[in-house]
Amino acid sequence: MTSKWIKGMAAGSLLLSSALHGAVDFTKDLLPILEERCLKCHGHVKESGKVVTKGDLDITKPESVKEFLKAGHPEDSTFYTLVISDDEDDYMPPKGDRLTDAQKKVISDWIKQGASFEGYSKKAKGETLLEKLAKGTSAPSKAAIAHFEQMGALVLPLAQNSPLLQLNFKPVGSKSNPDMTKRIVELKGNIVWLNLSKANINDASLVPVTELKKLTRLHLDNTGITDAGLQSVASLTNLEYLNLYNTAVTDAGIAKLASLKSLKKLFLWQSKVTEAGVKSLQAKLPNTYIHFMTPKMKAPVKKEEKKKAPKKK
Amino acid sequence: MSLFKNIFQEADEKVVQDISRRSFLKHSSCGMLGSMALNSLMAEEKTNNIPHHHGTAKKVIFLHMAGAPSQLELFDYKPLLEKMDGKPCPESYLEGKKLAFAKGIPDMLGPQHKFGQYGESGTYISDKLPHFQSIVDEVTLIKSMYTDQFNHAPAQLLMHTGFPRLGRPSMGSWMTYGLGSENNNLPSYISLISGGKVPSAGKSVWGSGFLPSFYQGVQCRSQGEPVMYSANPKGVSRDLRRRTLDAINDMNRIQHAEAKDPETLARISQYEMAFRMQMSVPEAMDISKEPEYIRDMYGAEPGKASFANNCLLARRLIERDVRFVQLYDWGWDNHGTNPNDDLHNQLTKKTREVDRPMTALIKDLKSRGMLDDTLVVWGGEFGRTPFRENRGGKYGKYVGRDHSPGAFTMWMAGGGAKKGFSYGETDEVGYNVAQNPVFIHDLQATMMHMMGFNHEKLTYYFQGRDYRLTDVGGHVKKDLLI
């Protein structure tokens, strides 16, 4: 019930804003409606990387949307007429509530005003980085997977029917060795998460990792990695998460990471970096969360207890 | 592509491949055995340890405060309740309510502890949680939790198994059943107890119900032998133990070849796990190996049984890829009948016991980059009333509140939960949910979603139908997620 209310209110405010500002903006005004009510069938990217485009419409692609409208003429645009249609076999969305009058008006106004896509960025809100990386990816090599499994590593798809893989060397345990990453290249199109935490590896082990351009998460914590190894990491431009805690990396090493524009989180606790080094990297990567301090706690509660105890006596 | 298949699963699949149900029934000696096997054959439509979608969380630490901590003293600040303090409870609140102990028309009870606003989010937090105040910007508070059970045992069962009566698998069992283990040397589901008592609902809160017993939680202790009876008896060396197990396993394999009973294989797998655990568990459970400043951060002391030790252990276990760690703390049932269950002495004692370690846990996980894929959830089984409990119709020396299923607060952090966020609202006195209600099944569905599961699809066939954690309810609350 509440969600319907909110939907109604949101549409109301959209209408208000477009009325106030005149022009209806595709990204700001129209896309939220389309994403909520149309995306599921027209442009949704499945875990497998496949895009659902019922009736050949993909609302995330302007060229696809244009096929269904005549700029300036909502009444001649199926993009609008199907939304207002009373024909049970035709109207859209086919299930759930009809669009509200306010929402219908946003579509009609947008077409009337020339159906401009100005300022629209290609990436639809619904598409995550992983969905983007899954697109067009072929199934991983079974031989390579068997090779790593035999070693004791875990090779798992991120989800059912996903071609993307996570490779976790942690279970290899004491048998891990610097050469175990050698054949990683054979899975370069598929690996997005790589866990080398606590593994017996060195900087040379990371050279094959350079090839894993789709990598978004990389655990190198508690390993013998040094600044030299970070050279290999610096080219992984899709990297969002990098864990270097308890390694010997220094300020000079992390300076190389300034190229990782997608990096969201970087962990450097118990490494050799200094506050100055972190500051200088932070300036280049303003949106990255960098953690390098030992966690601080308020004064221990234990002491308070001890102070109070004698008073009672 | 598989996780470590335990021997049980592997063999179970083999049974499916090798023999038909019919021939198995012919082979089995009695009907009960046959039906048992049938169940496990039919249950094989599982996920092969691959989530439905890529989840934001891979591991869970569930901190259960058995007894039900008062939301009105800790998280849900109600200025109006302060003004109504001492006045009789308006009858409109009491209409249609079942109460555990309160009689007649009790008096309203204002917040017994001070509140302040903390963090960039300006979240109201009690002054009884001085450490937690510093991490409010890391957590999501759910102020609009509610349940339909007002006694401890059924409410705890509902919280942990999705059903208020015995017999269903617990949340941890479902998740390990769905996702498998990433560490072959430790159980994937471990429970740790503090506060001196097991929850009212007993060990069923970490039981596996009708799922294979392999998926039940293993209780570990921070005092004495970590897993009871796991050490070798005097005079038995590890080598001798190995040879003994080999001989027993050989015999069990012969037995299985004849009778094809999967439980025989479960037994082999459990013997093997116990053998590996003799080495791995004492190592994982030894907090004396932690640096002193880390132990101090939690307030943990080796050799003691405490919530602080358990929080530190939870981090150590999660670090070793245990899937689900369940912490139970006892002593939150603040009725106010004596100094050991009131809102002043006892609540102060309890908050002091948990505030520091739970805060340290979040900070520690965060520094190690582990909070990203570890979901931490904290809360009790229900809430407490906005009026004072008058057991037997009169007020005693101590102050407390009665059980209240209508509204309570839980918090979650990490694993893809929003940060510095409060969800839902209660009415002006914190008795019932006013906005964005979250039922127990909704919380479970949301946790499942974070772990990569569609809660409606992770099912198990038993007694003629598919069962799931969320019974017939549950909606994923996407507003709680990043």
Tab-separated table of N, CA and C in Angstrom, chain B residues 71-149:
chain	number	residue	atom	x	y	z
B	71	GLN	N	14.126	-1.755	23.358
B	71	GLN	CA	14.394	-0.759	22.308
B	71	GLN	C	14.271	0.646	22.877
B	72	LEU	N	13.427	0.799	23.934
B	72	LEU	CA	13.104	2.132	24.449
B	72	LEU	C	14.225	2.711	25.319
B	73	GLU	N	15.137	1.860	25.776
B	73	GLU	CA	16.284	2.347	26.541
B	73	GLU	C	17.530	2.443	25.667
B	74	LEU	N	17.514	1.805	24.476
B	74	LEU	CA	18.758	1.703	23.706
B	74	LEU	C	18.750	2.444	22.367
B	75	PHE	N	17.689	2.264	21.566
B	75	PHE	CA	17.737	2.776	20.194
B	75	PHE	C	16.557	3.669	19.800
B	76	ASP	N	15.390	3.417	20.399
B	76	ASP	CA	14.175	4.070	19.909
B	76	ASP	C	13.770	5.168	20.889
B	77	TYR	N	14.283	6.386	20.630
B	77	TYR	CA	14.084	7.495	21.562
B	77	TYR	C	12.696	8.077	21.401
B	78	LYS	N	11.957	8.143	22.518
B	78	LYS	CA	10.576	8.628	22.480
B	78	LYS	C	10.365	9.741	23.497
B	79	PRO	N	10.521	11.008	23.068
B	79	PRO	CA	10.348	12.127	24.005
B	79	PRO	C	8.950	12.162	24.632
B	80	LEU	N	7.926	11.768	23.869
B	80	LEU	CA	6.566	11.811	24.412
B	80	LEU	C	6.406	10.840	25.585
B	81	LEU	N	7.077	9.694	25.450
B	81	LEU	CA	7.000	8.683	26.506
B	81	LEU	C	7.584	9.245	27.803
B	82	GLU	N	8.577	10.098	27.659
B	82	GLU	CA	9.197	10.745	28.806
B	82	GLU	C	8.155	11.596	29.531
B	83	LYS	N	7.343	12.334	28.726
B	83	LYS	CA	6.309	13.194	29.305
B	83	LYS	C	5.190	12.378	29.955
B	84	MET	N	4.940	11.193	29.408
B	84	MET	CA	3.829	10.385	29.922
B	84	MET	C	4.240	9.542	31.122
B	85	ASP	N	5.481	9.630	31.508
B	85	ASP	CA	6.019	8.792	32.576
B	85	ASP	C	5.143	8.852	33.828
B	86	GLY	N	4.737	7.688	34.326
B	86	GLY	CA	3.956	7.626	35.561
B	86	GLY	C	2.461	7.726	35.362
B	87	LYS	N	2.026	8.154	34.143
B	87	LYS	CA	0.590	8.246	33.881
B	87	LYS	C	0.059	6.883	33.443
B	88	PRO	N	-1.216	6.616	33.750
B	88	PRO	CA	-1.761	5.315	33.339
B	88	PRO	C	-1.737	5.146	31.818
B	89	CYS	N	-1.488	3.947	31.389
B	89	CYS	CA	-1.416	3.663	29.957
B	89	CYS	C	-2.781	3.887	29.323
B	90	PRO	N	-2.880	4.728	28.275
B	90	PRO	CA	-4.181	4.919	27.600
B	90	PRO	C	-4.735	3.573	27.152
B	91	GLU	N	-6.020	3.364	27.376
B	91	GLU	CA	-6.599	2.047	27.097
B	91	GLU	C	-6.515	1.663	25.632
B	92	SER	N	-6.462	2.695	24.781
B	92	SER	CA	-6.405	2.398	23.346
B	92	SER	C	-5.175	1.536	23.012
B	93	TYR	N	-4.110	1.716	23.766
B	93	TYR	CA	-2.907	0.917	23.515
B	93	TYR	C	-3.098	-0.550	23.909
B	94	LEU	N	-3.916	-0.747	24.958
B	94	LEU	CA	-4.022	-2.095	25.521
B	94	LEU	C	-5.049	-2.965	24.815
B	95	GLU	N	-5.938	-2.314	24.045
B	95	GLU	CA	-7.003	-3.060	23.379
B	95	GLU	C	-6.458	-4.184	22.508
B	96	GLY	N	-6.965	-5.381	22.743
B	96	GLY	CA	-6.600	-6.519	21.899
B	96	GLY	C	-5.181	-7.014	22.093
B	97	LYS	N	-4.471	-6.503	23.103
B	97	LYS	CA	-3.080	-6.923	23.313
B	97	LYS	C	-3.022	-8.063	24.316
B	98	LYS	N	-2.182	-9.037	24.021
B	98	LYS	CA	-1.910	-10.097	24.991
B	98	LYS	C	-0.626	-9.708	25.698
B	99	LEU	N	-0.599	-9.834	26.999
B	99	LEU	CA	0.616	-9.490	27.735
B	99	LEU	C	1.082	-10.694	28.553
B	100	ALA	N	2.380	-10.795	28.708
B	100	ALA	CA	2.920	-11.944	29.415
B	100	ALA	C	2.688	-11.832	30.918
B	101	PHE	N	2.949	-10.653	31.483
B	101	PHE	CA	2.887	-10.528	32.938
B	101	PHE	C	2.088	-9.321	33.433
B	102	ALA	N	2.109	-8.212	32.667
B	102	ALA	CA	1.487	-6.986	33.161
B	102	ALA	C	-0.012	-7.193	33.378
B	103	LYS	N	-0.545	-6.518	34.427
B	103	LYS	CA	-1.960	-6.671	34.790
B	103	LYS	C	-2.676	-5.322	34.718
B	104	GLY	N	-3.979	-5.387	34.460
B	104	GLY	CA	-4.824	-4.199	34.516
B	104	GLY	C	-4.318	-3.070	33.629
B	105	ILE	N	-4.320	-1.870	34.179
B	105	ILE	CA	-3.828	-0.714	33.427
B	105	ILE	C	-2.504	-0.253	34.042
B	106	PRO	N	-1.416	-0.642	33.445
B	106	PRO	CA	-0.112	-0.263	34.006
B	106	PRO	C	0.228	1.184	33.694
B	107	ASP	N	1.204	1.718	34.421
B	107	ASP	CA	1.651	3.100	34.203
B	107	ASP	C	2.701	3.156	33.105
B	108	MET	N	2.647	4.241	32.353
B	108	MET	CA	3.653	4.432	31.305
B	108	MET	C	5.022	4.637	31.962
B	109	LEU	N	6.046	4.265	31.253
B	109	LEU	CA	7.398	4.361	31.808
B	109	LEU	C	8.296	5.072	30.794
B	110	GLY	N	8.788	6.242	31.171
B	110	GLY	CA	9.664	6.999	30.284
B	110	GLY	C	10.992	6.278	30.096
B	111	PRO	N	11.775	6.730	29.104
B	111	PRO	CA	13.090	6.112	28.885
B	111	PRO	C	13.905	6.187	30.179
B	112	GLN	N	14.494	5.097	30.585
B	112	GLN	CA	15.227	5.049	31.840
B	112	GLN	C	16.675	5.501	31.691
B	113	HIS	N	17.091	5.707	30.456
B	113	HIS	CA	18.463	6.166	30.243
B	113	HIS	C	18.452	7.301	29.228
B	114	LYS	N	19.498	8.128	29.296
B	114	LYS	CA	19.568	9.303	28.415
B	114	LYS	C	19.928	8.914	26.994
B	115	PHE	N	19.469	9.753	26.069
B	115	PHE	CA	19.814	9.559	24.660
B	115	PHE	C	20.586	10.764	24.148
B	116	GLY	N	21.400	10.539	23.130
B	116	GLY	CA	22.054	11.653	22.453
B	116	GLY	C	22.113	11.344	20.968
B	117	GLN	N	22.422	12.362	20.167
B	117	GLN	CA	22.520	12.133	18.725
B	117	GLN	C	23.974	11.960	18.324
B	118	TYR	N	24.224	10.980	17.496
B	118	TYR	CA	25.610	10.657	17.146
B	118	TYR	C	25.792	10.463	15.644
B	119	GLY	N	27.037	10.633	15.225
B	119	GLY	CA	27.397	10.390	13.829
B	119	GLY	C	26.870	11.461	12.906
B	120	GLU	N	27.318	11.393	11.661
B	120	GLU	CA	26.823	12.340	10.662
B	120	GLU	C	25.339	12.154	10.442
B	121	SER	N	24.882	10.924	10.710
B	121	SER	CA	23.471	10.628	10.509
B	121	SER	C	22.611	11.204	11.635
B	122	GLY	N	23.240	11.646	12.723
B	122	GLY	CA	22.481	12.213	13.836
B	122	GLY	C	21.550	11.221	14.505
B	123	THR	N	21.956	9.963	14.527
B	123	THR	CA	21.108	8.898	15.064
B	123	THR	C	21.051	8.974	16.594
B	124	TYR	N	19.844	8.831	17.126
B	124	TYR	CA	19.687	8.786	18.589
B	124	TYR	C	20.162	7.440	19.130
B	125	ILE	N	21.076	7.490	20.089
B	125	ILE	CA	21.573	6.268	20.719
B	125	ILE	C	21.665	6.512	22.224
B	126	SER	N	21.402	5.473	22.983
B	126	SER	CA	21.417	5.548	24.433
B	126	SER	C	22.822	5.795	24.968
B	127	ASP	N	22.898	6.480	26.127
B	127	ASP	CA	24.219	6.676	26.728
B	127	ASP	C	24.730	5.389	27.380
B	128	LYS	N	23.942	4.334	27.323
B	128	LYS	CA	24.398	3.031	27.808
B	128	LYS	C	25.266	2.336	26.754
B	129	LEU	N	25.314	2.904	25.548
B	129	LEU	CA	26.109	2.293	24.481
B	129	LEU	C	27.176	3.286	23.989
B	130	PRO	N	28.096	3.690	24.881
B	130	PRO	CA	29.052	4.742	24.513
B	130	PRO	C	29.976	4.360	23.345
B	131	HIS	N	30.301	3.104	23.235
B	131	HIS	CA	31.171	2.688	22.132
B	131	HIS	C	30.397	2.611	20.822
B	132	PHE	N	29.227	2.016	20.912
B	132	PHE	CA	28.398	1.854	19.719
B	132	PHE	C	28.088	3.208	19.071
B	133	GLN	N	28.009	4.245	19.908
B	133	GLN	CA	27.753	5.591	19.377
B	133	GLN	C	28.749	5.964	18.278
B	134	SER	N	29.971	5.442	18.405
B	134	SER	CA	31.010	5.843	17.450
B	134	SER	C	30.894	5.111	16.105
B	135	ILE	N	30.022	4.099	16.022
B	135	ILE	CA	29.908	3.394	14.737
B	135	ILE	C	28.521	3.498	14.124
B	136	VAL	N	27.714	4.450	14.603
B	136	VAL	CA	26.354	4.543	14.035
B	136	VAL	C	26.382	4.812	12.528
B	137	ASP	N	27.440	5.445	12.060
B	137	ASP	CA	27.506	5.711	10.621
B	137	ASP	C	27.892	4.478	9.806
B	138	GLU	N	28.141	3.363	10.480
B	138	GLU	CA	28.433	2.106	9.772
B	138	GLU	C	27.207	1.211	9.684
B	139	VAL	N	26.189	1.496	10.501
B	139	VAL	CA	25.109	0.516	10.642
B	139	VAL	C	23.773	1.006	10.079
B	140	THR	N	22.892	0.040	9.857
B	140	THR	CA	21.500	0.316	9.550
B	140	THR	C	20.677	-0.116	10.747
B	141	LEU	N	19.911	0.831	11.307
B	141	LEU	CA	19.003	0.480	12.395
B	141	LEU	C	17.647	0.142	11.779
B	142	ILE	N	17.090	-0.986	12.175
B	142	ILE	CA	15.712	-1.288	11.751
B	142	ILE	C	14.845	-1.101	12.983
B	143	LYS	N	14.123	0.007	13.025
B	143	LYS	CA	13.357	0.325	14.224
B	143	LYS	C	11.964	-0.282	14.186
B	144	SER	N	11.619	-0.845	13.038
B	144	SER	CA	10.235	-1.293	12.860
B	144	SER	C	10.122	-2.805	12.751
B	145	MET	N	10.975	-3.516	13.488
B	145	MET	CA	10.848	-4.968	13.539
B	145	MET	C	9.592	-5.310	14.344
B	146	TYR	N	8.897	-6.360	13.969
B	146	TYR	CA	7.822	-6.864	14.825
B	146	TYR	C	7.692	-8.365	14.640
B	147	THR	N	7.042	-9.003	15.615
B	147	THR	CA	6.897	-10.445	15.565
B	147	THR	C	5.472	-10.788	15.990
B	148	ASP	N	5.089	-12.054	15.930
B	148	ASP	CA	3.749	-12.394	16.410
B	148	ASP	C	3.827	-13.346	17.605
B	149	GLN	N	5.016	-13.436	18.207
B	149	GLN	CA	5.196	-14.307	19.365
B	149	GLN	C	5.597	-13.471	20.567
